[in-house]
Coordinates of C-alpha atoms in Angstrom, one line a residue:
Chain O
M295 CA -63.0 -12.1 -9.4
T296 CA -66.3 -11.3 -7.9
A297 CA -69.3 -12.5 -9.8
Y298 CA -71.1 -9.3 -11.0
G299 CA -73.6 -10.8 -13.4
V300 CA -75.1 -8.7 -16.2
G301 CA -73.8 -5.3 -16.9
I302 CA -73.8 -2.5 -19.5
G303 CA -71.4 -0.2 -21.3
W304 CA -72.2 3.2 -19.8
R305 CA -72.5 6.0 -22.4
P306 CA -73.7 9.6 -21.8
E307 CA -76.7 9.1 -24.1
I308 CA -78.1 6.2 -22.0
A309 CA -77.0 7.5 -18.6
G310 CA -80.6 7.9 -17.5
F311 CA -81.5 4.4 -18.5
V312 CA -78.5 2.9 -16.8
A313 CA -79.2 4.9 -13.6
Q314 CA -82.6 3.2 -13.3
L315 CA -81.4 -0.5 -13.6
P316 CA -82.1 -1.7 -10.0
G317 CA -79.9 -4.8 -10.1
L318 CA -76.9 -3.4 -11.8
R319 CA -73.5 -4.1 -10.3
F320 CA -71.2 -3.9 -13.3
A321 CA -70.6 -1.2 -16.0
E322 CA -67.8 -0.1 -18.3
V323 CA -66.9 3.3 -19.5
V324 CA -64.6 4.4 -22.4
A325 CA -61.4 5.3 -20.5
E326 CA -60.6 8.2 -23.0
S327 CA -64.0 9.9 -22.2
V328 CA -63.2 10.2 -18.5
H329 CA -61.0 13.1 -17.0
A330 CA -58.3 11.7 -14.9
H331 CA -58.7 14.3 -12.2
G332 CA -61.7 16.5 -13.0
D333 CA -65.4 15.8 -12.4
L334 CA -66.8 12.5 -13.5
P335 CA -69.4 12.5 -16.3
V336 CA -72.9 13.1 -14.8
G337 CA -74.4 9.8 -13.9
L338 CA -71.1 7.9 -13.4
A339 CA -70.4 9.3 -10.0
E340 CA -73.8 8.2 -8.9
L341 CA -73.2 4.6 -10.1
R342 CA -70.0 4.5 -8.1
E343 CA -71.9 5.8 -5.0
R344 CA -74.4 2.9 -5.5
G345 CA -71.5 0.5 -5.4
V346 CA -71.6 -0.4 -9.1
A347 CA -68.2 -1.6 -10.3
V348 CA -67.1 0.7 -13.3
V349 CA -64.3 -0.6 -15.5
P350 CA -62.4 1.8 -17.8
H351 CA -62.1 0.4 -21.3
G352 CA -59.3 2.0 -23.3
V353 CA -59.7 2.3 -27.0
K354 CA -56.6 4.4 -28.1
L355 CA -53.6 2.8 -26.4
S356 CA -52.7 0.8 -29.5
L357 CA -51.2 -2.1 -27.6
G358 CA -50.7 -4.0 -30.9
G359 CA -48.7 -1.1 -32.5
A360 CA -45.1 -2.0 -33.3
E361 CA -44.2 1.3 -31.7
P362 CA -44.2 1.6 -27.8
V363 CA -47.4 2.7 -26.2
E364 CA -47.4 6.5 -25.5
P365 CA -46.6 7.0 -21.8
A366 CA -49.1 9.8 -21.3
R367 CA -52.0 7.5 -22.5
V368 CA -50.9 4.8 -20.0
T369 CA -50.7 7.3 -17.2
H370 CA -54.2 8.5 -18.1
L371 CA -55.6 5.0 -18.1
A372 CA -54.0 4.3 -14.7
A373 CA -55.3 7.5 -13.2
V374 CA -58.9 6.8 -14.5
A375 CA -58.7 3.3 -12.9
E376 CA -57.8 5.0 -9.6
R377 CA -60.4 7.7 -10.0
L378 CA -63.1 5.0 -10.5
G379 CA -61.8 2.6 -7.9
A380 CA -62.0 0.1 -10.7
P381 CA -61.3 -3.6 -10.0
L382 CA -59.5 -3.9 -13.5
V383 CA -59.0 -2.1 -16.7
S384 CA -59.3 -3.3 -20.3
E385 CA -57.9 -2.7 -23.8
H386 CA -57.8 -4.3 -27.2
I387 CA -55.4 -6.6 -29.0
A388 CA -55.3 -4.2 -31.9
Y389 CA -53.5 -1.1 -33.2
V390 CA -55.1 2.3 -33.9
R391 CA -52.3 4.4 -35.3
A392 CA -49.0 4.0 -37.1
G393 CA -46.4 6.4 -38.3
G394 CA -48.2 9.3 -36.6
V395 CA -51.5 8.7 -38.5
E396 CA -54.7 7.8 -36.7
A397 CA -56.7 4.9 -38.1
G398 CA -59.9 5.9 -36.3
H399 CA -60.6 2.3 -35.7
L400 CA -59.2 -0.9 -34.1
L401 CA -57.1 -2.7 -36.7
P402 CA -56.0 -6.2 -36.6
V403 CA -52.4 -7.2 -36.0
P404 CA -50.7 -10.1 -37.8
R405 CA -50.8 -13.3 -35.8
S406 CA -47.0 -13.5 -36.1
R407 CA -44.2 -14.0 -33.5
E408 CA -43.0 -10.5 -34.2
A409 CA -46.4 -9.0 -33.4
V410 CA -46.8 -11.2 -30.3
D411 CA -43.5 -9.8 -29.0
A412 CA -44.6 -6.2 -29.7
I413 CA -47.9 -6.7 -27.9
V414 CA -46.3 -8.4 -25.0
A415 CA -43.8 -5.6 -24.6
N416 CA -46.6 -3.0 -24.7
V417 CA -48.8 -4.8 -22.2
R418 CA -45.8 -5.0 -19.9
R419 CA -45.1 -1.3 -20.2
T420 CA -48.8 -0.7 -19.4
R421 CA -49.1 -3.0 -16.5
A422 CA -46.0 -1.4 -14.9
E423 CA -48.1 1.7 -14.3
L424 CA -51.4 0.0 -13.3
S425 CA -52.3 -1.0 -9.8
V426 CA -55.1 -3.3 -11.0
P427 CA -55.1 -6.2 -13.5
I428 CA -55.7 -5.6 -17.3
A429 CA -58.0 -7.6 -19.5
L430 CA -57.2 -7.9 -23.2
E431 CA -59.9 -8.0 -25.9
P432 CA -59.5 -9.7 -29.3
I433 CA -61.3 -7.6 -31.9
A434 CA -63.7 -8.3 -34.7
A435 CA -61.5 -8.1 -37.9
L436 CA -63.0 -7.8 -41.4
F437 CA -59.7 -9.0 -42.9
D438 CA -56.6 -11.0 -41.8
W439 CA -52.9 -10.3 -42.5
P440 CA -51.3 -12.5 -45.2
D441 CA -48.6 -13.7 -43.0
D442 CA -50.4 -15.2 -40.0
E443 CA -48.2 -17.9 -38.4
L444 CA -50.5 -18.8 -35.5
D445 CA -54.2 -19.6 -35.3
E446 CA -56.3 -17.3 -33.2
G447 CA -56.5 -19.5 -30.2
A448 CA -52.7 -20.1 -30.1
F449 CA -52.1 -16.4 -30.7
L450 CA -54.2 -15.3 -27.8
T451 CA -53.1 -17.9 -25.4
E452 CA -49.4 -17.0 -26.0
I453 CA -50.1 -13.3 -25.4
L454 CA -52.2 -14.0 -22.2
E455 CA -49.6 -16.4 -20.8
R456 CA -46.6 -14.2 -21.5
T457 CA -48.3 -11.1 -20.0
D458 CA -50.3 -12.8 -17.3
A459 CA -53.2 -10.7 -18.4
L460 CA -56.9 -11.5 -18.2
L461 CA -59.2 -12.0 -21.2
L462 CA -62.0 -9.7 -22.1
L463 CA -63.9 -12.1 -24.5
D464 CA -66.4 -10.5 -26.9
V465 CA -68.8 -13.1 -28.1
A466 CA -70.1 -10.8 -30.8
N467 CA -66.5 -10.6 -32.1
V468 CA -66.1 -14.4 -31.9
Y469 CA -69.4 -14.7 -33.9
A470 CA -68.4 -12.1 -36.5
N471 CA -65.0 -13.4 -37.1
A472 CA -66.2 -17.1 -37.4
R473 CA -69.1 -16.1 -39.7
N474 CA -66.8 -14.0 -42.0
R475 CA -64.0 -16.5 -42.1
G476 CA -66.2 -19.5 -42.3
T477 CA -64.9 -21.1 -39.1
D478 CA -66.5 -22.6 -36.1
P479 CA -67.1 -20.2 -33.2
L480 CA -67.2 -23.0 -30.7
A481 CA -63.8 -24.2 -31.8
L482 CA -62.5 -20.7 -30.8
L483 CA -64.2 -21.0 -27.4
D484 CA -62.4 -24.3 -26.9
S485 CA -59.0 -23.0 -27.9
V486 CA -58.6 -20.0 -25.4
P487 CA -58.0 -20.1 -21.6
L488 CA -61.6 -19.6 -20.4
E489 CA -60.3 -19.5 -16.8
R490 CA -58.7 -16.1 -17.7
V491 CA -62.0 -14.5 -18.8
A492 CA -62.6 -11.4 -16.6
Y493 CA -65.8 -10.4 -18.4
V494 CA -67.6 -10.7 -21.6
H495 CA -68.8 -8.2 -24.3
V496 CA -72.2 -8.8 -26.1
A497 CA -73.2 -6.6 -29.0
G498 CA -75.2 -6.5 -32.2
G499 CA -74.3 -6.2 -35.8
A500 CA -75.6 -6.4 -39.3
E501 CA -74.7 -7.9 -42.7
H502 CA -73.9 -5.7 -45.7
D503 CA -72.8 -7.2 -49.0
G504 CA -72.2 -10.6 -47.5
I505 CA -70.0 -9.3 -44.7
Y506 CA -71.1 -9.3 -41.1
H507 CA -70.2 -6.0 -39.4
D508 CA -69.9 -5.8 -35.6
T509 CA -71.7 -2.4 -35.5
H510 CA -72.9 -2.0 -31.9
T511 CA -75.7 -0.1 -33.3
D512 CA -78.0 -3.0 -34.2
A513 CA -79.9 -5.6 -32.1
V514 CA -78.0 -8.6 -30.7
P515 CA -78.7 -11.6 -32.9
Q516 CA -79.8 -14.9 -31.6
P517 CA -76.6 -16.7 -32.5
V518 CA -74.6 -14.4 -30.3
L519 CA -77.0 -15.2 -27.4
D520 CA -76.5 -18.9 -28.2
L521 CA -72.8 -18.4 -27.9
I522 CA -73.3 -17.0 -24.4
T523 CA -75.1 -20.2 -23.4
E524 CA -72.3 -22.4 -24.9
L525 CA -69.7 -20.3 -23.2
C526 CA -71.5 -20.5 -19.8
A527 CA -71.8 -24.3 -20.2
R528 CA -68.1 -24.5 -20.4
R529 CA -67.3 -21.9 -17.7
R530 CA -69.5 -19.1 -16.7
P531 CA -67.6 -15.7 -16.7
P532 CA -67.9 -13.3 -13.7
A533 CA -69.7 -10.7 -15.8
L534 CA -71.3 -10.2 -19.2
M535 CA -72.2 -6.8 -20.5
L536 CA -74.2 -5.2 -23.4
E537 CA -72.3 -2.8 -25.6
R538 CA -74.3 -0.3 -27.5
D539 CA -72.6 2.7 -29.2
G540 CA -75.3 4.6 -31.2
D541 CA -78.9 4.4 -32.7
Y542 CA -80.0 3.9 -29.1
P543 CA -83.4 2.1 -29.0
A544 CA -86.2 2.6 -26.6
A545 CA -85.6 1.6 -23.1
A546 CA -88.0 -1.4 -23.4
E547 CA -85.8 -2.7 -26.1
L548 CA -82.6 -2.2 -24.2
R549 CA -84.1 -3.9 -21.2
G550 CA -85.1 -6.8 -23.4
E551 CA -81.5 -7.2 -24.5
L552 CA -80.2 -7.2 -21.0
D553 CA -82.8 -9.7 -20.0
A554 CA -81.9 -11.9 -22.9
I555 CA -78.2 -11.9 -21.8
A556 CA -79.4 -12.8 -18.3
A557 CA -81.5 -15.7 -19.6
A558 CA -78.8 -17.0 -21.8
S559 CA -76.1 -16.9 -19.0
G560 CA -78.3 -17.9 -16.1
Y561 CA -77.5 -14.7 -14.1
P562 CA -80.4 -12.8 -12.5
A563 CA -82.1 -10.0 -14.5
V564 CA -80.8 -6.6 -13.6
T565 CA -83.9 -4.7 -15.0
Chain S
M10 CA -38.2 -7.8 -45.0
T11 CA -40.1 -4.6 -44.1
S12 CA -40.6 -4.0 -40.4
L13 CA -43.9 -4.5 -38.7
A14 CA -44.0 -0.7 -38.0
D15 CA -43.8 0.1 -41.8
R16 CA -46.3 -2.5 -42.8
Q17 CA -48.8 -1.3 -40.1
A18 CA -48.3 2.2 -41.5
E19 CA -48.9 1.0 -45.1
L20 CA -52.2 -0.5 -44.0
V21 CA -53.3 2.6 -42.2
A22 CA -52.4 4.7 -45.3
A23 CA -54.5 2.3 -47.5
L24 CA -57.5 2.7 -45.1
T25 CA -57.3 6.4 -44.5
A26 CA -55.4 8.2 -47.2
G27 CA -56.3 6.4 -50.4
A28 CA -53.0 4.5 -50.7
A29 CA -52.7 1.1 -52.4
V30 CA -53.7 -2.0 -50.5
P31 CA -50.4 -3.7 -49.5
P32 CA -49.6 -6.9 -51.2
G33 CA -51.2 -10.1 -49.9
F34 CA -54.2 -8.6 -48.3
D35 CA -57.7 -9.4 -49.6
A36 CA -58.5 -6.2 -51.5
R37 CA -62.3 -6.7 -51.3
L38 CA -62.2 -7.1 -47.5
V39 CA -59.9 -4.2 -46.9
E40 CA -62.2 -2.0 -49.1
A41 CA -65.1 -3.1 -47.1
A42 CA -63.3 -2.0 -43.9
R43 CA -62.3 1.3 -45.5
V44 CA -66.0 2.1 -46.3
A45 CA -67.2 0.9 -42.9
L46 CA -64.5 3.2 -41.3
L47 CA -65.8 6.2 -43.3
R48 CA -69.4 5.5 -42.3
K49 CA -68.4 5.3 -38.7
R50 CA -66.5 8.6 -39.0
A51 CA -69.5 10.2 -40.7
G52 CA -71.7 9.2 -37.7
E53 CA -69.2 10.5 -35.2
V54 CA -68.8 13.8 -36.9
A55 CA -72.5 14.2 -37.3
R56 CA -72.9 13.9 -33.5
Q57 CA -70.3 16.6 -33.0
W58 CA -71.7 18.8 -35.9
P59 CA -75.4 18.0 -36.0
E60 CA -76.3 21.2 -38.0
L61 CA -73.7 20.5 -40.6
A62 CA -74.9 16.9 -41.1
H63 CA -78.5 18.0 -41.0
G64 CA -77.8 20.9 -43.5
L65 CA -76.3 18.4 -46.0
G66 CA -79.3 16.1 -45.6
A67 CA -79.6 12.8 -47.3
G68 CA -76.1 13.4 -49.0
W69 CA -74.3 13.8 -45.6
V70 CA -72.6 10.3 -45.5
R71 CA -71.7 10.4 -49.2
Q72 CA -70.3 14.0 -49.1
F73 CA -68.5 13.4 -45.8
A74 CA -67.0 10.1 -47.1
A75 CA -65.8 11.7 -50.3
W76 CA -64.1 14.5 -48.4
A77 CA -62.6 12.2 -45.7
A78 CA -61.4 9.4 -48.0
T79 CA -57.9 10.9 -48.3
R80 CA -57.8 12.7 -45.0
P81 CA -57.0 10.6 -41.9
T82 CA -59.1 11.6 -38.9
R83 CA -57.9 14.3 -36.5
G84 CA -60.8 13.7 -34.2
S85 CA -64.5 14.4 -35.0
L86 CA -64.4 18.1 -33.8
R87 CA -61.6 19.0 -36.2
D88 CA -62.9 16.7 -39.0
G89 CA -66.2 18.5 -39.0
W90 CA -64.6 21.9 -38.6
D91 CA -62.2 21.3 -41.5
L92 CA -65.0 20.2 -43.8
A93 CA -67.2 23.1 -42.8
R94 CA -64.5 25.6 -43.5
D95 CA -63.8 24.0 -46.9
L96 CA -67.5 24.2 -47.7
A97 CA -67.7 27.8 -46.5
A98 CA -64.6 28.8 -48.6
R99 CA -66.4 27.4 -51.7
R100 CA -69.7 29.0 -50.7
E101 CA -71.3 25.6 -50.3
L102 CA -71.9 25.6 -46.6
P103 CA -75.7 25.2 -46.1
P104 CA -77.2 28.3 -44.4
A105 CA -78.7 26.0 -41.7
A106 CA -75.1 25.1 -40.7
G107 CA -73.7 28.6 -40.6
A108 CA -74.5 29.4 -36.9
E109 CA -72.8 26.2 -35.7
L110 CA -69.6 27.0 -37.5
A111 CA -69.7 30.7 -36.5
T112 CA -70.2 29.7 -32.9
R113 CA -67.2 27.3 -32.8
E114 CA -65.1 30.0 -34.5
A115 CA -66.1 32.5 -32.0
V116 CA -65.6 30.4 -28.9
L117 CA -62.3 28.6 -29.9
V118 CA -59.1 29.4 -31.6
Y119 CA -58.3 26.9 -34.3
D120 CA -55.4 27.4 -36.8
G121 CA -56.2 24.2 -38.7
E122 CA -53.0 22.5 -37.5
R123 CA -53.1 22.3 -33.7
A124 CA -55.9 21.2 -31.3
P125 CA -58.5 24.0 -30.9
R126 CA -58.3 26.0 -27.6
P127 CA -60.6 28.5 -25.9
R128 CA -60.5 32.1 -27.1
R129 CA -59.4 34.6 -24.4
W130 CA -61.1 37.7 -25.9
P131 CA -64.5 38.6 -27.2
A132 CA -65.1 37.7 -30.8
V133 CA -67.6 38.1 -33.6
R134 CA -67.7 35.5 -36.4
G135 CA -69.9 34.9 -39.4
A136 CA -70.5 31.9 -41.7
A137 CA -73.1 31.2 -44.4
G138 CA -75.2 34.2 -43.5
S139 CA -75.1 33.7 -39.7
V140 CA -73.4 36.0 -37.3
V141 CA -72.4 35.1 -33.8
V142 CA -70.9 37.1 -30.9
Q143 CA -69.0 35.6 -28.0
V144 CA -68.2 37.6 -24.8
A145 CA -66.5 35.9 -21.8
G146 CA -67.5 32.5 -23.2
R147 CA -71.2 33.4 -23.7
V148 CA -72.5 33.1 -27.1
R149 CA -75.4 35.0 -28.9
V150 CA -76.5 34.4 -32.4
L151 CA -77.1 37.9 -33.9
R152 CA -78.4 36.6 -37.2
R153 CA -79.2 33.1 -38.6
G154 CA -78.5 32.3 -42.2

């Protein structure tokens, strides 16, 4: 994959800020927020005209659901990828609904053989409609299932190998999970196939009542930036991008976070 | 053994509908996730219904979370709409939020069950002292509560 460097999650609220990043070559948009055939959101079409790669990031496919993915959602994701001329798409290793009820959030799946089989089947159903690769993102989970059979590294490696999917590694999720479980985030980096990393998410969070929440509405903490440096020392991913989903700070603060990601990864600043 | 589908549904019910936490899970952590989920929903609904959230002021997150705790999300547009209608029916909708609800009622048809869709004919709607008229998709607030 092309080396794009530092990117950002495009959101309508920060479209003006993103439009003015002179060095930007990579962005991501929530796939469900884009019409498959109608006009693109204001600002996104301009990014495409500038040659910025825009990756649709699905949040509602529910690849980790025991039930098959809904065909209409897969069709939409594929159509949005075409619409944006995207080099790839991404989704989560998670489920978001069950028995017809929406969870409203990405929920963890058990790290069991049964769940691996369900995810592999859903990724294959999805890939059958896509003309570009898919990258799968492990989530930040506040709790684990009681019947985990595999550790996270083995679980992810098996899914990626059986589906031939790429990995969307979220270093903030790696940090959050390790901190909340009391495990070593570097051990996780050493247990997943880093050669499959398509790009990396970076986000902020906050601690409440002893639990670290991956909020995307707080500043990126230093340990997450340090994980970027550790990751890049092992194998530098083609792109790393800031995810911010609310409580948007002033432009100077956002620029500072993008510059910090550039400094931690050794990619040029895009600001 | 219960199927993965059933167990996933049990967990969703615990997180969104007040059902018991399934056996074996860390109840403290599932509770933390449930509360975080309600806060996130409150933020999303506040973006979709700014006057409703503003009208309820400092109590917004608490009041929304109490209402939403046993109601799985149907999307932030409908979540806010359902709550605003409940408050209006109890005469507890803040006047500052009346025009927002009346506008939605005048522009879209929503039966409380299916996704809202555009209204084809002119409509006049009122809520919490506000009155709104919609003609050919254009809205005018005739009176604010």
